[in-house]
Tab-separated table of C-alpha atoms in Angstrom:
chain	number	residue	atom	x	y	z
A	230	ASP	CA	-0.050	-0.050	-0.019
A	231	ALA	CA	1.155	3.554	-0.726
A	232	MET	CA	1.989	5.276	2.445
A	233	VAL	CA	4.060	7.689	4.513
A	234	ILE	CA	6.552	5.909	6.721
A	235	GLN	CA	8.445	7.294	9.710
A	236	ASN	CA	11.419	5.836	11.288
A	237	PRO	CA	11.933	5.251	14.143
A	238	ARG	CA	8.612	5.483	15.834
A	239	TYR	CA	10.370	6.281	19.194
A	240	GLN	CA	13.587	8.084	19.577
A	241	VAL	CA	15.522	8.940	22.709
A	242	THR	CA	18.406	11.376	22.562
A	243	GLN	CA	20.464	13.257	25.047
A	244	PHE	CA	20.301	17.032	25.717
A	245	GLY	CA	22.559	18.626	22.972
A	246	LYS	CA	23.152	15.361	21.018
A	247	PRO	CA	22.208	15.727	17.352
A	248	VAL	CA	19.390	13.555	16.155
A	249	THR	CA	17.894	12.889	12.709
A	250	LEU	CA	14.318	11.639	12.097
A	251	SER	CA	13.472	9.959	8.859
A	252	CYS	CA	10.368	9.975	6.610
A	253	SER	CA	9.715	8.186	3.402
A	254	GLN	CA	6.689	8.083	1.010
A	255	THR	CA	5.529	5.891	-1.800
A	256	LEU	CA	2.827	8.167	-2.907
A	257	ASN	CA	5.099	10.082	-5.284
A	258	HIS	CA	3.837	13.423	-3.879
A	259	ASN	CA	5.585	16.660	-4.610
A	260	VAL	CA	5.269	18.177	-1.159
A	261	MET	CA	6.665	16.882	2.124
A	262	TYR	CA	5.978	18.592	5.507
A	263	TRP	CA	7.385	18.297	8.986
A	264	TYR	CA	5.105	19.114	11.898
A	265	GLN	CA	5.949	19.259	15.606
A	266	GLN	CA	3.141	18.287	18.053
A	267	LYS	CA	3.571	18.720	21.708
A	268	SER	CA	1.457	16.956	24.176
A	269	SER	CA	-2.231	18.003	23.957
A	270	GLN	CA	-1.431	20.614	21.291
A	271	ALA	CA	-2.237	20.944	17.586
A	272	PRO	CA	0.496	20.060	15.107
A	273	LYS	CA	2.686	23.086	14.243
A	274	LEU	CA	4.288	23.280	10.750
A	275	LEU	CA	8.075	23.535	10.920
A	276	PHE	CA	8.835	23.502	7.209
A	277	HIS	CA	7.970	21.874	3.941
A	278	TYR	CA	9.612	20.936	0.672
A	279	TYR	CA	7.779	21.531	-2.716
A	280	ASP	CA	9.982	19.212	-4.790
A	281	LYS	CA	13.459	20.536	-3.962
A	282	ASP	CA	12.235	23.955	-2.944
A	283	PHE	CA	12.578	24.418	0.832
A	284	ASN	CA	10.094	26.602	2.714
A	285	ASN	CA	10.818	27.420	6.291
A	286	GLU	CA	8.156	28.772	8.655
A	287	ALA	CA	9.211	32.076	10.098
A	288	ASP	CA	9.127	30.914	13.662
A	289	THR	CA	10.913	27.662	13.248
A	290	PRO	CA	14.103	27.711	15.292
A	291	ASP	CA	17.469	27.490	13.542
A	292	ASN	CA	18.063	24.264	15.549
A	293	PHE	CA	15.794	22.522	13.140
A	294	GLN	CA	16.941	21.664	9.625
A	295	SER	CA	15.774	19.450	6.850
A	296	ARG	CA	17.092	17.525	3.896
A	297	ARG	CA	15.297	16.055	0.987
A	298	PRO	CA	17.699	14.085	-1.192
A	299	ASN	CA	15.070	12.715	-3.525
A	300	THR	CA	11.319	12.656	-4.016
A	301	SER	CA	10.719	9.807	-1.578
A	302	PHE	CA	12.808	10.771	1.438
A	303	CYS	CA	12.861	13.719	3.746
A	304	PHE	CA	14.892	14.049	7.010
A	305	LEU	CA	14.499	16.300	9.990
A	306	ASP	CA	17.697	17.165	11.734
A	307	ILE	CA	17.741	18.591	15.262
A	308	ARG	CA	21.287	19.934	15.752
A	309	SER	CA	21.217	20.424	19.533
A	310	PRO	CA	18.033	19.084	21.145
A	311	GLY	CA	16.763	20.778	24.086
A	312	LEU	CA	14.279	19.562	26.706
A	313	GLY	CA	11.581	21.696	25.005
A	314	ASP	CA	12.018	19.777	21.744
A	315	ALA	CA	10.546	16.672	23.256
A	316	ALA	CA	7.460	16.093	21.106
A	317	MET	CA	5.910	14.026	18.450
A	318	TYR	CA	7.214	14.753	14.931
A	319	LEU	CA	4.892	14.238	12.115
A	320	CYS	CA	5.696	13.926	8.429
A	321	ALA	CA	3.093	14.476	5.836
A	322	THR	CA	2.852	14.579	2.077
A	323	SER	CA	0.575	16.149	-0.577
A	324	ARG	CA	0.311	16.126	-4.234
A	325	ALA	CA	-0.030	19.959	-4.292
A	326	LEU	CA	-1.616	20.022	-7.733
A	327	GLY	CA	-4.616	22.285	-7.972
A	328	GLN	CA	-7.281	21.057	-5.563
A	329	TYR	CA	-5.355	18.071	-4.427
A	330	ASN	CA	-4.248	19.513	-1.243
A	331	GLU	CA	-5.101	16.627	1.012
A	332	GLN	CA	-2.250	15.851	3.297
A	333	PHE	CA	-1.344	12.195	4.174
A	334	PHE	CA	0.378	11.721	7.528
A	335	GLY	CA	2.840	9.285	8.748
A	336	PRO	CA	2.583	7.612	12.204
A	337	GLY	CA	4.953	10.016	13.826
A	338	THR	CA	8.208	9.737	15.758
A	339	ARG	CA	7.910	10.438	19.367
A	340	LEU	CA	11.234	12.205	20.503
A	341	THR	CA	12.333	12.009	24.185
A	342	VAL	CA	15.214	14.292	25.234
A	343	LEU	CA	17.033	13.226	28.490
B	89	ALA	CA	-3.824	35.393	8.839
B	90	GLN	CA	-5.720	32.202	9.263
B	91	LYS	CA	-7.108	30.858	12.490
B	92	VAL	CA	-9.113	27.777	13.501
B	93	THR	CA	-10.905	27.627	16.807
B	94	GLN	CA	-12.199	24.476	18.395
B	95	ALA	CA	-13.829	25.654	21.561
B	96	GLN	CA	-14.561	22.245	22.939
B	97	THR	CA	-11.324	20.875	24.609
B	98	GLU	CA	-12.921	17.624	25.678
B	99	ILE	CA	-16.261	15.901	25.192
B	100	SER	CA	-17.394	12.699	26.844
B	101	VAL	CA	-20.458	10.809	25.679
B	102	VAL	CA	-21.898	7.318	26.165
B	103	GLU	CA	-21.882	4.898	23.210
B	104	LYS	CA	-24.759	5.433	20.795
B	105	GLU	CA	-25.153	9.061	21.538
B	106	ASP	CA	-24.915	11.611	18.832
B	107	VAL	CA	-22.077	14.157	19.194
B	108	THR	CA	-21.226	17.374	17.396
B	109	LEU	CA	-17.665	18.889	17.264
B	110	ASP	CA	-17.600	22.522	16.587
B	111	CYS	CA	-15.114	24.351	14.354
B	112	VAL	CA	-15.032	28.083	13.562
B	113	TYR	CA	-12.457	29.599	11.282
B	114	GLU	CA	-11.063	32.887	10.200
B	115	THR	CA	-9.361	33.678	6.839
B	116	ARG	CA	-9.052	36.463	4.409
B	117	ASP	CA	-8.928	34.143	1.467
B	118	THR	CA	-12.055	33.936	-0.767
B	119	THR	CA	-11.214	30.440	-1.578
B	120	TYR	CA	-9.904	27.948	0.857
B	121	TYR	CA	-10.130	24.321	1.951
B	122	LEU	CA	-11.378	22.977	5.334
B	123	PHE	CA	-10.478	19.637	6.679
B	124	TRP	CA	-11.166	17.230	9.534
B	125	TYR	CA	-8.563	14.849	10.792
B	126	LYS	CA	-8.813	12.154	13.408
B	127	GLN	CA	-5.853	11.348	15.683
B	128	PRO	CA	-6.372	8.051	17.558
B	129	PRO	CA	-4.071	7.147	20.531
B	130	SER	CA	-1.679	5.540	18.063
B	131	GLY	CA	-0.799	9.117	16.984
B	132	GLU	CA	-1.337	9.008	13.291
B	133	LEU	CA	-3.513	11.727	11.759
B	134	VAL	CA	-6.295	10.186	9.653
B	135	PHE	CA	-7.856	12.262	7.045
B	136	LEU	CA	-11.673	12.355	7.222
B	137	ILE	CA	-12.853	15.106	4.867
B	138	ARG	CA	-11.786	18.027	2.620
B	139	ARG	CA	-14.294	20.733	1.713
B	140	ASN	CA	-13.921	23.543	-0.842
B	141	SER	CA	-15.132	26.921	0.279
B	142	PHE	CA	-17.450	27.248	-2.734
B	143	ASP	CA	-19.206	24.035	-1.993
B	144	GLU	CA	-21.493	24.468	0.934
B	145	GLN	CA	-23.380	21.271	0.467
B	146	ASN	CA	-23.455	19.128	3.593
B	147	GLU	CA	-21.827	15.760	3.410
B	148	ILE	CA	-22.730	12.473	4.907
B	149	SER	CA	-20.465	9.445	5.053
B	150	GLY	CA	-21.860	6.629	7.112
B	151	ARG	CA	-22.171	7.801	10.753
B	152	TYR	CA	-20.253	11.004	9.983
B	153	SER	CA	-21.692	14.200	8.664
B	154	TRP	CA	-20.455	17.730	8.107
B	155	ASN	CA	-22.217	20.988	8.249
B	156	PHE	CA	-20.497	23.753	6.425
B	157	GLN	CA	-21.962	27.300	6.948
B	158	LYS	CA	-19.915	29.967	5.191
B	159	SER	CA	-22.102	32.690	6.661
B	160	THR	CA	-20.988	31.868	10.226
B	161	SER	CA	-17.486	30.538	9.125
B	162	SER	CA	-18.240	27.178	10.750
B	163	PHE	CA	-17.553	23.607	9.719
B	164	ASN	CA	-19.009	21.333	12.334
B	165	PHE	CA	-18.658	17.607	12.485
B	166	THR	CA	-21.364	15.213	13.798
B	167	ILE	CA	-20.883	11.607	14.684
B	168	THR	CA	-24.264	9.725	14.930
B	169	ALA	CA	-24.588	6.693	17.166
B	170	SER	CA	-21.059	7.054	18.491
B	171	GLN	CA	-18.830	4.066	19.254
B	172	VAL	CA	-15.934	3.382	21.511
B	173	VAL	CA	-13.642	3.308	18.422
B	174	ASP	CA	-14.563	6.927	17.755
B	175	SER	CA	-12.552	7.957	20.867
B	176	ALA	CA	-9.742	10.118	19.542
B	177	VAL	CA	-8.653	13.668	19.114
B	178	TYR	CA	-10.306	15.452	16.185
B	179	PHE	CA	-8.641	18.366	14.484
B	180	CYS	CA	-10.273	20.803	12.153
B	181	ALA	CA	-7.869	22.539	9.802
B	182	LEU	CA	-7.802	25.167	7.076
B	183	SER	CA	-5.587	25.795	4.130
B	184	ALA	CA	-5.286	28.317	1.277
B	185	VAL	CA	-5.861	27.158	-2.270
B	186	THR	CA	-2.841	28.779	-3.679
B	187	GLY	CA	0.493	30.117	-2.342
B	188	ARG	CA	1.171	28.862	1.252
B	189	ARG	CA	-1.027	25.811	1.383
B	190	ALA	CA	0.119	24.577	4.835
B	191	LEU	CA	-2.549	23.505	7.124
B	192	THR	CA	-3.589	25.702	10.014
B	193	PHE	CA	-4.933	23.337	12.665
B	194	GLY	CA	-7.297	24.072	15.486
B	195	SER	CA	-6.347	23.037	19.033
B	196	GLY	CA	-8.305	19.744	18.747
B	197	THR	CA	-11.253	18.237	20.626
B	198	ARG	CA	-10.606	15.142	22.564
B	199	LEU	CA	-13.700	12.835	22.295
B	200	GLN	CA	-14.144	10.052	24.798
B	201	VAL	CA	-16.945	7.518	24.089
B	202	GLN	CA	-17.759	5.443	27.103
B	203	PRO	CA	-19.150	1.961	26.629
């Protein structure tokens, strides 16, 4: 089945130790998004890629970076995780053609920072 | 700027009751999309519906129905004869049709359906 896959599902890192979260998709969608969702809050968009074009949200900290080496994969790098970065990180994709704006989400990676 | 408000933080009902989740939005766009997503305890956001702003027809899908009222900027979601499996957090969201198409989410409504 076509889908959005996130690995790992659970990630534990230490304060200040760089961590990378992975997302892949088999939908061949043009757009890939990264959202941060803290406990009992709505998902908050960090950035997105439209093909290779990177679009950062204005309030996304510099500590968060992203890479998209090809259509299928997108990575979220947290350079120096702080305790406040503990959250669920959701990857999503959309076709982004005309009205096809529906976003498909992966299962998320829950990040714990010790 | 876009904003989505889900005033109900948490709702608890008994199985087989009907329940309506409210969603009110603000946008300056004349054309936009509205969405509902379900987030079960497993964490994955599950797409339920997308609505174009120019289509105010209500929609029914099984036990789910949606009432879109452009005049009051509301897009409410009703579950008929609720079931325990409906227990989840439900998010209403809004996006533009062109330009920045990222979703603006409401804060979510946690629905607990008791057996």
